[in-house]
Short mmCIF file of C-alpha atoms and ligand atoms in Angstrom, two decimals:
data_model
loop_
_atom_site.label_atom_id
_atom_site.label_comp_id
_atom_site.label_asym_id
_atom_site.label_seq_id
_atom_site.Cartn_x
_atom_site.Cartn_y
_atom_site.Cartn_z
CA MET A 1 22.50 -21.28 20.97
CA ARG A 2 24.78 -19.18 18.80
CA ALA A 3 24.16 -19.64 15.07
CA ALA A 4 26.89 -20.94 12.81
CA ILE A 5 27.50 -18.96 9.62
CA GLY A 6 28.56 -21.07 6.64
CA CYS A 7 28.35 -21.55 2.90
CA SER A 8 26.95 -25.08 2.72
CA PRO A 9 23.45 -25.62 1.26
CA GLU A 10 23.84 -29.28 2.36
CA GLU A 11 24.25 -28.20 6.00
CA ALA A 12 21.16 -25.97 5.69
CA VAL A 13 19.20 -28.94 4.37
CA ALA A 14 20.48 -31.19 7.17
CA GLN A 15 19.29 -28.64 9.76
CA LEU A 16 15.90 -28.34 8.08
CA LYS A 17 15.51 -32.12 8.08
CA GLN A 18 16.12 -32.07 11.84
CA GLY A 19 13.27 -29.56 12.23
CA ASN A 20 15.48 -26.49 12.75
CA PRO A 21 14.62 -23.29 10.86
CA VAL A 22 17.64 -21.76 9.08
CA ALA A 23 18.38 -18.37 7.51
CA LEU A 24 18.90 -18.34 3.75
CA PRO A 25 19.82 -15.53 1.37
CA THR A 26 17.38 -14.45 -1.32
CA GLU A 27 17.86 -11.67 -3.85
CA THR A 28 15.51 -9.47 -1.77
CA VAL A 29 16.42 -10.01 1.93
CA TYR A 30 17.52 -12.96 4.09
CA GLY A 31 14.67 -15.35 4.93
CA LEU A 32 13.99 -17.50 7.99
CA VAL A 33 13.07 -20.80 6.43
CA ALA A 34 11.07 -23.94 7.26
CA PRO A 35 9.74 -26.75 5.03
CA LEU A 36 6.10 -26.49 4.06
CA TRP A 37 5.40 -29.98 5.40
CA SER A 38 6.71 -29.31 8.92
CA GLU A 39 4.13 -27.48 11.01
CA ASP A 40 6.44 -27.75 14.03
CA ALA A 41 9.27 -25.96 12.24
CA ILE A 42 6.83 -23.36 10.86
CA LEU A 43 5.59 -22.67 14.38
CA LYS A 44 9.23 -22.15 15.42
CA VAL A 45 9.57 -19.56 12.63
CA TYR A 46 6.67 -17.58 14.09
CA THR A 47 8.05 -17.98 17.61
CA PHE A 48 11.66 -17.04 16.78
CA LYS A 49 10.44 -13.96 14.91
CA GLN A 50 7.87 -13.12 17.62
CA ARG A 51 5.49 -12.78 14.71
CA PRO A 52 1.75 -12.99 15.41
CA LEU A 53 0.08 -16.08 13.95
CA ASN A 54 -2.34 -13.87 12.01
CA ASN A 55 0.51 -12.61 9.80
CA PRO A 56 0.74 -15.14 6.93
CA LEU A 57 4.01 -16.37 5.42
CA ILE A 58 5.18 -16.36 1.82
CA VAL A 59 5.70 -19.82 0.31
CA HIS A 60 8.88 -20.04 -1.77
CA VAL A 61 8.90 -22.49 -4.68
CA LEU A 62 11.51 -23.71 -7.15
CA ASP A 63 9.37 -23.62 -10.26
CA GLU A 64 5.89 -23.83 -11.76
CA CYS A 65 5.63 -27.48 -10.82
CA GLN A 66 5.93 -26.59 -7.13
CA LEU A 67 3.62 -23.61 -7.69
CA ASP A 68 0.96 -26.04 -8.92
CA GLN A 69 1.32 -28.03 -5.71
CA VAL A 70 0.39 -25.06 -3.53
CA ALA A 71 -1.95 -22.77 -5.53
CA TYR A 72 -4.67 -22.69 -8.19
CA VAL A 73 -2.98 -20.85 -11.04
CA ASN A 74 -4.97 -18.60 -13.37
CA ALA A 75 -4.11 -17.17 -16.81
CA GLN A 76 -2.92 -13.81 -15.45
CA ALA A 77 -0.63 -15.53 -12.99
CA THR A 78 0.89 -17.63 -15.77
CA LYS A 79 1.67 -14.50 -17.80
CA LEU A 80 3.50 -12.92 -14.86
CA VAL A 81 5.32 -16.11 -13.89
CA ASN A 82 6.63 -16.47 -17.44
CA VAL A 83 8.14 -12.98 -17.36
CA PHE A 84 9.15 -12.32 -13.75
CA TRP A 85 10.01 -15.68 -12.18
CA PRO A 86 12.34 -16.53 -10.69
CA GLY A 87 12.41 -13.07 -9.17
CA PRO A 88 11.03 -10.62 -6.61
CA LEU A 89 7.31 -11.01 -7.39
CA THR A 90 4.92 -12.61 -4.88
CA LEU A 91 1.48 -13.62 -6.13
CA ILE A 92 -1.58 -14.13 -3.94
CA LEU A 93 -3.66 -17.00 -5.31
CA PRO A 94 -6.30 -19.44 -4.04
CA LYS A 95 -4.51 -22.04 -1.95
CA LYS A 96 -4.51 -25.80 -2.37
CA LEU A 97 -5.17 -28.19 0.49
CA SER A 98 -1.50 -29.15 0.77
CA VAL A 99 -0.72 -25.77 2.35
CA PRO A 100 -1.20 -25.89 6.13
CA LEU A 101 -3.48 -23.18 7.49
CA ILE A 102 -0.73 -22.03 9.88
CA VAL A 103 1.09 -20.71 6.78
CA THR A 104 -1.81 -18.62 5.51
CA ALA A 105 -3.18 -17.41 8.85
CA GLN A 106 -6.28 -19.55 8.30
CA GLN A 107 -7.03 -17.85 4.96
CA SER A 108 -7.99 -19.68 1.77
CA SER A 109 -5.36 -17.73 -0.21
CA VAL A 110 -1.62 -18.28 -0.33
CA ALA A 111 1.30 -15.96 -1.13
CA VAL A 112 3.87 -17.60 -3.46
CA ARG A 113 7.10 -16.63 -5.13
CA ALA A 114 10.11 -18.26 -6.77
CA PRO A 115 13.35 -16.64 -5.56
CA SER A 116 16.24 -16.29 -8.00
CA SER A 117 19.08 -16.54 -5.48
CA PRO A 118 21.18 -19.60 -6.51
CA LEU A 119 21.84 -20.72 -2.91
CA PHE A 120 18.16 -20.59 -2.01
CA ARG A 121 17.30 -22.51 -5.18
CA LYS A 122 19.93 -25.09 -4.36
CA VAL A 123 18.30 -25.72 -0.97
CA LEU A 124 14.86 -25.94 -2.62
CA ALA A 125 16.20 -28.44 -5.15
CA LEU A 126 17.99 -30.59 -2.55
CA LEU A 127 14.99 -30.66 -0.25
CA GLY A 128 12.44 -31.11 -3.04
CA THR A 129 9.70 -29.24 -1.22
CA PRO A 130 8.52 -25.61 -1.00
CA LEU A 131 9.74 -23.50 1.92
CA VAL A 132 8.08 -20.77 3.93
CA ALA A 133 10.38 -17.78 4.34
CA PRO A 134 9.51 -14.53 6.08
CA SER A 135 12.41 -12.14 6.57
CA ALA A 136 14.97 -13.33 9.14
CA ASN A 137 14.40 -10.55 11.66
CA LYS A 138 12.23 -10.01 14.70
CA PHE A 139 8.71 -8.81 13.96
CA GLN A 140 8.49 -5.18 12.76
CA GLN A 141 12.24 -4.66 12.71
CA VAL A 142 14.50 -3.87 9.78
CA SER A 143 14.97 -6.73 7.32
CA PRO A 144 18.46 -8.29 7.12
CA THR A 145 20.39 -7.91 3.87
CA CYS A 146 23.54 -9.82 4.89
CA ALA A 147 24.43 -12.77 7.14
CA GLN A 148 25.82 -10.47 9.86
CA HIS A 149 22.47 -8.67 10.19
CA VAL A 150 20.80 -12.04 10.79
CA MET A 151 23.44 -12.98 13.35
CA HIS A 152 22.94 -9.66 15.14
CA GLY A 153 19.14 -9.96 15.27
CA MET A 154 18.53 -13.70 15.56
CA GLY A 155 21.88 -15.39 16.19
CA ASP A 156 20.75 -16.51 19.63
CA THR A 157 17.75 -18.48 18.41
CA ILE A 158 18.64 -20.11 15.10
CA SER A 159 21.26 -22.76 14.42
CA TYR A 160 22.52 -22.01 10.91
CA ILE A 161 22.86 -18.99 8.60
CA LEU A 162 23.74 -19.72 4.98
CA ASP A 163 25.97 -16.85 3.88
CA GLY A 164 25.38 -15.70 0.31
CA GLY A 165 26.89 -12.24 0.75
CA PRO A 166 24.82 -9.06 0.52
CA CYS A 167 21.39 -9.36 -1.12
CA SER A 168 21.44 -7.86 -4.61
CA LEU A 169 18.07 -6.08 -4.36
CA GLY A 170 17.87 -5.39 -0.62
CA ILE A 171 14.14 -4.71 -0.47
CA GLU A 172 11.20 -7.12 -0.08
CA SER A 173 9.29 -8.53 -3.04
CA THR A 174 6.41 -6.82 -4.82
CA ILE A 175 3.13 -8.46 -3.72
CA LEU A 176 0.23 -8.68 -6.17
CA SER A 177 -3.14 -10.24 -5.41
CA LEU A 178 -4.69 -12.15 -8.31
CA LEU A 179 -7.59 -13.54 -6.28
CA ASP A 180 -9.93 -11.53 -8.47
CA GLU A 181 -8.49 -11.80 -12.00
CA GLN A 182 -10.52 -8.80 -13.16
CA HIS A 183 -9.04 -6.64 -10.38
CA PRO A 184 -5.37 -7.38 -9.71
CA THR A 185 -4.37 -5.46 -6.58
CA LEU A 186 -0.91 -4.31 -5.56
CA LEU A 187 -0.51 -5.17 -1.86
CA ARG A 188 3.13 -4.15 -1.43
CA TYR A 189 5.49 -2.03 -3.50
CA GLY A 190 8.73 -3.80 -4.34
CA PRO A 191 11.48 -4.15 -6.93
CA ILE A 192 9.01 -4.90 -9.76
CA SER A 193 7.05 -1.77 -10.56
CA LYS A 194 3.29 -1.47 -10.98
CA GLU A 195 3.84 -0.26 -14.56
CA SER A 196 5.89 -3.28 -15.59
CA LEU A 197 3.21 -5.60 -14.17
CA GLU A 198 0.51 -3.66 -16.03
CA ASN A 199 2.45 -3.94 -19.28
CA VAL A 200 2.55 -7.72 -19.02
CA LEU A 201 -1.05 -8.09 -17.80
CA GLU A 202 -2.35 -5.54 -20.33
CA GLN A 203 -4.65 -4.45 -17.54
CA SER A 204 -4.57 -1.74 -14.91
CA ILE A 205 -3.68 -2.65 -11.35
CA HIS A 206 -5.63 -1.44 -8.34
CA MET A 207 -3.96 0.03 -5.31
CA PRO A 208 -5.00 -0.94 -1.80
CA THR A 209 -7.08 1.71 -0.10
CA ALA A 210 -5.58 3.67 2.78
CA ASP A 211 -7.78 1.48 4.98
CA THR A 212 -5.66 0.01 7.75
CA SER A 213 -8.64 -1.52 9.51
CA ASP A 214 -8.38 -5.05 10.84
CA HIS A 215 -9.72 -6.53 7.65
CA ALA A 216 -7.12 -4.91 5.40
CA THR A 217 -4.20 -5.69 7.66
CA LYS A 218 -5.33 -9.25 8.14
CA LEU A 219 -5.42 -9.62 4.38
CA CYS A 220 -1.87 -8.32 4.11
CA PRO A 221 -0.06 -7.34 7.29
CA GLY A 222 2.64 -5.82 5.07
CA LEU A 223 0.16 -2.93 5.12
CA PHE A 224 0.67 -2.40 8.85
CA LYS A 225 1.50 1.25 9.35
CA LYS A 226 4.47 0.42 11.55
CA HIS A 227 6.91 -2.01 10.01
CA TYR A 228 10.58 -2.27 9.13
CA SER A 229 11.55 0.05 12.01
CA PRO A 230 14.99 0.64 13.48
CA HIS A 231 15.19 1.03 17.29
CA THR A 232 16.51 4.59 16.89
CA PRO A 233 13.70 7.07 16.11
CA LEU A 234 13.65 7.71 12.37
CA TYR A 235 12.30 10.89 10.79
CA LEU A 236 11.43 11.17 7.13
CA VAL A 237 11.79 14.54 5.39
CA ASP A 238 11.30 15.76 1.85
CA LYS A 239 14.84 17.17 1.39
CA LEU A 240 17.58 17.34 4.03
CA GLN A 241 19.25 20.31 2.36
CA GLY A 242 17.77 23.38 4.06
CA PHE A 243 15.37 21.35 6.25
CA LYS A 244 14.04 23.19 9.32
CA PRO A 245 12.60 20.84 11.96
CA PRO A 246 9.58 21.83 14.05
CA GLN A 247 10.56 23.62 17.25
CA HIS A 248 10.04 20.65 19.58
CA LEU A 249 12.54 18.59 17.55
CA GLU A 250 15.21 21.25 17.01
CA GLN A 251 17.55 19.95 19.71
CA GLN A 252 17.00 16.38 18.60
CA PHE A 253 17.77 17.33 14.98
CA LYS A 254 21.03 19.08 15.81
CA GLN A 255 22.49 16.82 18.48
CA GLN A 256 23.63 13.23 18.18
CA SER A 257 21.67 12.70 14.98
CA ALA A 258 22.61 10.91 11.77
CA TYR A 259 21.50 12.19 8.37
CA ILE A 260 20.94 10.01 5.32
CA PHE A 261 20.87 11.72 1.92
CA PHE A 262 19.44 10.00 -1.13
CA THR A 263 22.47 10.75 -3.30
CA ARG A 264 26.01 11.77 -2.34
CA PRO A 265 26.17 15.56 -1.71
CA GLN A 266 28.90 17.35 -3.70
CA ARG A 267 30.92 18.38 -0.65
CA THR A 268 32.90 16.79 2.15
CA LEU A 269 30.62 14.91 4.53
CA THR A 270 30.76 15.00 8.32
CA GLU A 271 30.95 11.73 10.24
CA LYS A 272 27.21 12.00 10.89
CA GLU A 273 26.25 12.22 7.22
CA PHE A 274 25.53 9.22 4.99
CA TYR A 275 24.01 8.58 1.57
CA LEU A 276 22.25 5.73 -0.24
CA THR A 277 23.73 6.08 -3.71
CA GLU A 278 26.79 7.68 -5.33
CA ASN A 279 24.86 9.06 -8.26
CA GLU A 280 21.06 8.99 -8.09
CA ASP A 281 20.80 5.26 -8.80
CA LEU A 282 17.55 4.01 -7.22
CA THR A 283 18.55 0.35 -7.49
CA GLU A 284 21.74 1.07 -5.55
CA ALA A 285 19.74 3.11 -3.03
CA ALA A 286 17.35 0.17 -2.43
CA ALA A 287 20.25 -2.25 -1.99
CA ASN A 288 21.83 0.07 0.61
CA LEU A 289 18.71 1.18 2.49
CA PHE A 290 18.31 -1.52 5.16
CA ALA A 291 22.07 -1.99 5.54
CA THR A 292 22.46 1.74 6.26
CA LEU A 293 19.59 1.68 8.79
CA GLN A 294 21.01 -1.44 10.46
CA TYR A 295 24.47 0.13 10.65
CA LEU A 296 23.25 3.40 12.13
CA ASP A 297 20.92 1.63 14.54
CA GLN A 298 23.99 0.07 16.18
CA ARG A 299 25.83 3.41 16.49
CA HIS A 300 24.01 5.07 19.43
CA PHE A 301 22.61 8.03 17.53
CA GLN A 302 19.62 9.60 19.23
CA SER A 303 17.73 9.96 15.99
CA ILE A 304 18.12 9.34 12.27
CA TRP A 305 16.90 11.80 9.65
CA ILE A 306 16.44 10.55 6.11
CA GLU A 307 15.12 12.17 2.94
CA LYS A 308 12.69 10.53 0.59
CA VAL A 309 13.83 9.33 -2.83
CA PRO A 310 12.45 10.21 -6.29
CA PRO A 311 9.03 8.57 -6.75
CA LYS A 312 9.67 6.32 -9.73
CA GLY A 313 10.36 2.59 -10.22
CA ILE A 314 11.77 0.98 -7.08
CA GLY A 315 11.71 4.46 -5.48
CA TYR A 316 8.04 3.85 -4.60
CA ALA A 317 9.08 0.77 -2.60
CA ILE A 318 11.85 2.69 -0.80
CA ASN A 319 9.49 5.55 0.13
CA ASP A 320 6.85 3.04 1.24
CA ARG A 321 9.30 1.34 3.63
CA LEU A 322 10.50 4.72 4.92
CA ASN A 323 6.96 5.88 5.60
CA ARG A 324 6.33 2.75 7.67
CA ALA A 325 9.68 2.89 9.45
CA ALA A 326 9.44 6.56 10.36
CA GLN A 327 8.28 7.78 13.72
CA ASP A 328 7.19 11.00 12.02
CA CYS A 329 7.18 12.36 8.48
CA PHE A 330 7.80 15.97 7.44
CA LEU A 331 6.89 15.92 3.74
P1 AMP B 1 7.35 -10.80 5.07
O1 AMP B 1 7.54 -12.25 4.83
O2 AMP B 1 7.45 -10.40 6.50
O3 AMP B 1 8.14 -9.94 4.13
O4 AMP B 1 5.84 -10.49 4.72
C1 AMP B 1 5.13 -11.27 3.85
C2 AMP B 1 3.98 -10.50 3.37
O5 AMP B 1 3.15 -11.33 2.53
C3 AMP B 1 3.15 -10.03 4.53
O6 AMP B 1 2.84 -8.66 4.36
C4 AMP B 1 1.93 -10.87 4.40
O7 AMP B 1 0.80 -10.28 4.83
C5 AMP B 1 1.81 -11.13 2.92
N1 AMP B 1 1.01 -12.33 2.73
C6 AMP B 1 1.36 -13.58 2.97
N2 AMP B 1 0.34 -14.43 2.73
C7 AMP B 1 -0.70 -13.68 2.32
C8 AMP B 1 -2.05 -13.95 1.92
N3 AMP B 1 -2.53 -15.19 1.91
N4 AMP B 1 -2.83 -12.91 1.56
C9 AMP B 1 -2.35 -11.65 1.58
N5 AMP B 1 -1.09 -11.33 1.95
C10 AMP B 1 -0.27 -12.32 2.31
MG1 MG B 2 9.61 -8.90 7.14
#
């Protein structure tokens, strides 16, 4: 099968009703979508992605009414929903019976968010049911931020890609666990910063420990050390300007490598040099990150060298993804 790319939410809904997962745009990345009530279609999502069944899926809802159908909502969740939804914030809450265990990897908690992308919301409204939606890429690979990325990575398995243009944010949602209301825990950095969540909660937020044991990764496989990786070996460095690689990588660094700067250097660039933002804009850098990695991954470079970005706001999320994507870090 070769996927069709189109702009019709009605066609996406028709495919979903026939039990076929489809790719839909969200403001973060493109998702591979199945209705919450169709365990067959959800199983296809895991299969198409080659995603292990112990890696739970995020449930996407239209509004608080649908949230109530899938999770037990507490006071802290309501505060955050009022401020940040629809938007790139996923909450982990106790799950209701209506959520099949295949969605939550047999856990009693569920991850939920309401996306703001109008096309995704249109599909939710037409279908009238929540949707599961992991990113529309094969397991552990770079998330797609435009329809062409989905076609490149999954065009052979899925039937329809709803094209909403490039994703405005380009990086996966922030994930916050509210299972213990006294101890909200940030499980994944994303577009909404820890500080802005703390301001609304009027409470400090815990960070996950560096523990990547089975228990922690089962709880949130987004914590897997390796994730979001291009095929080409990626190396993360503090600053590219003046960087000296270790001896065993000197050849690799000099030959057939691509270099990604955070912000545009004030000089003419070679054809092997790229940048994430014109002028130190972290939001622009996030939006360009996966697209740049996808582009370079298809260009036959032997390695890609990228520098970390300033650690503030969405910069934490960018550095987090780079740390997981990198084969090695020189920081
Ligand atoms: P992805 O859809 O691939 O961007 O990843 C979704 C993330 O949400 C994964 O890191 C999941 O582990 C996390 N997640 C989904 N459901 C749960 C849950 N019930 N508890 C903790 N994390 C979850
Ligand atoms: Mg993903």
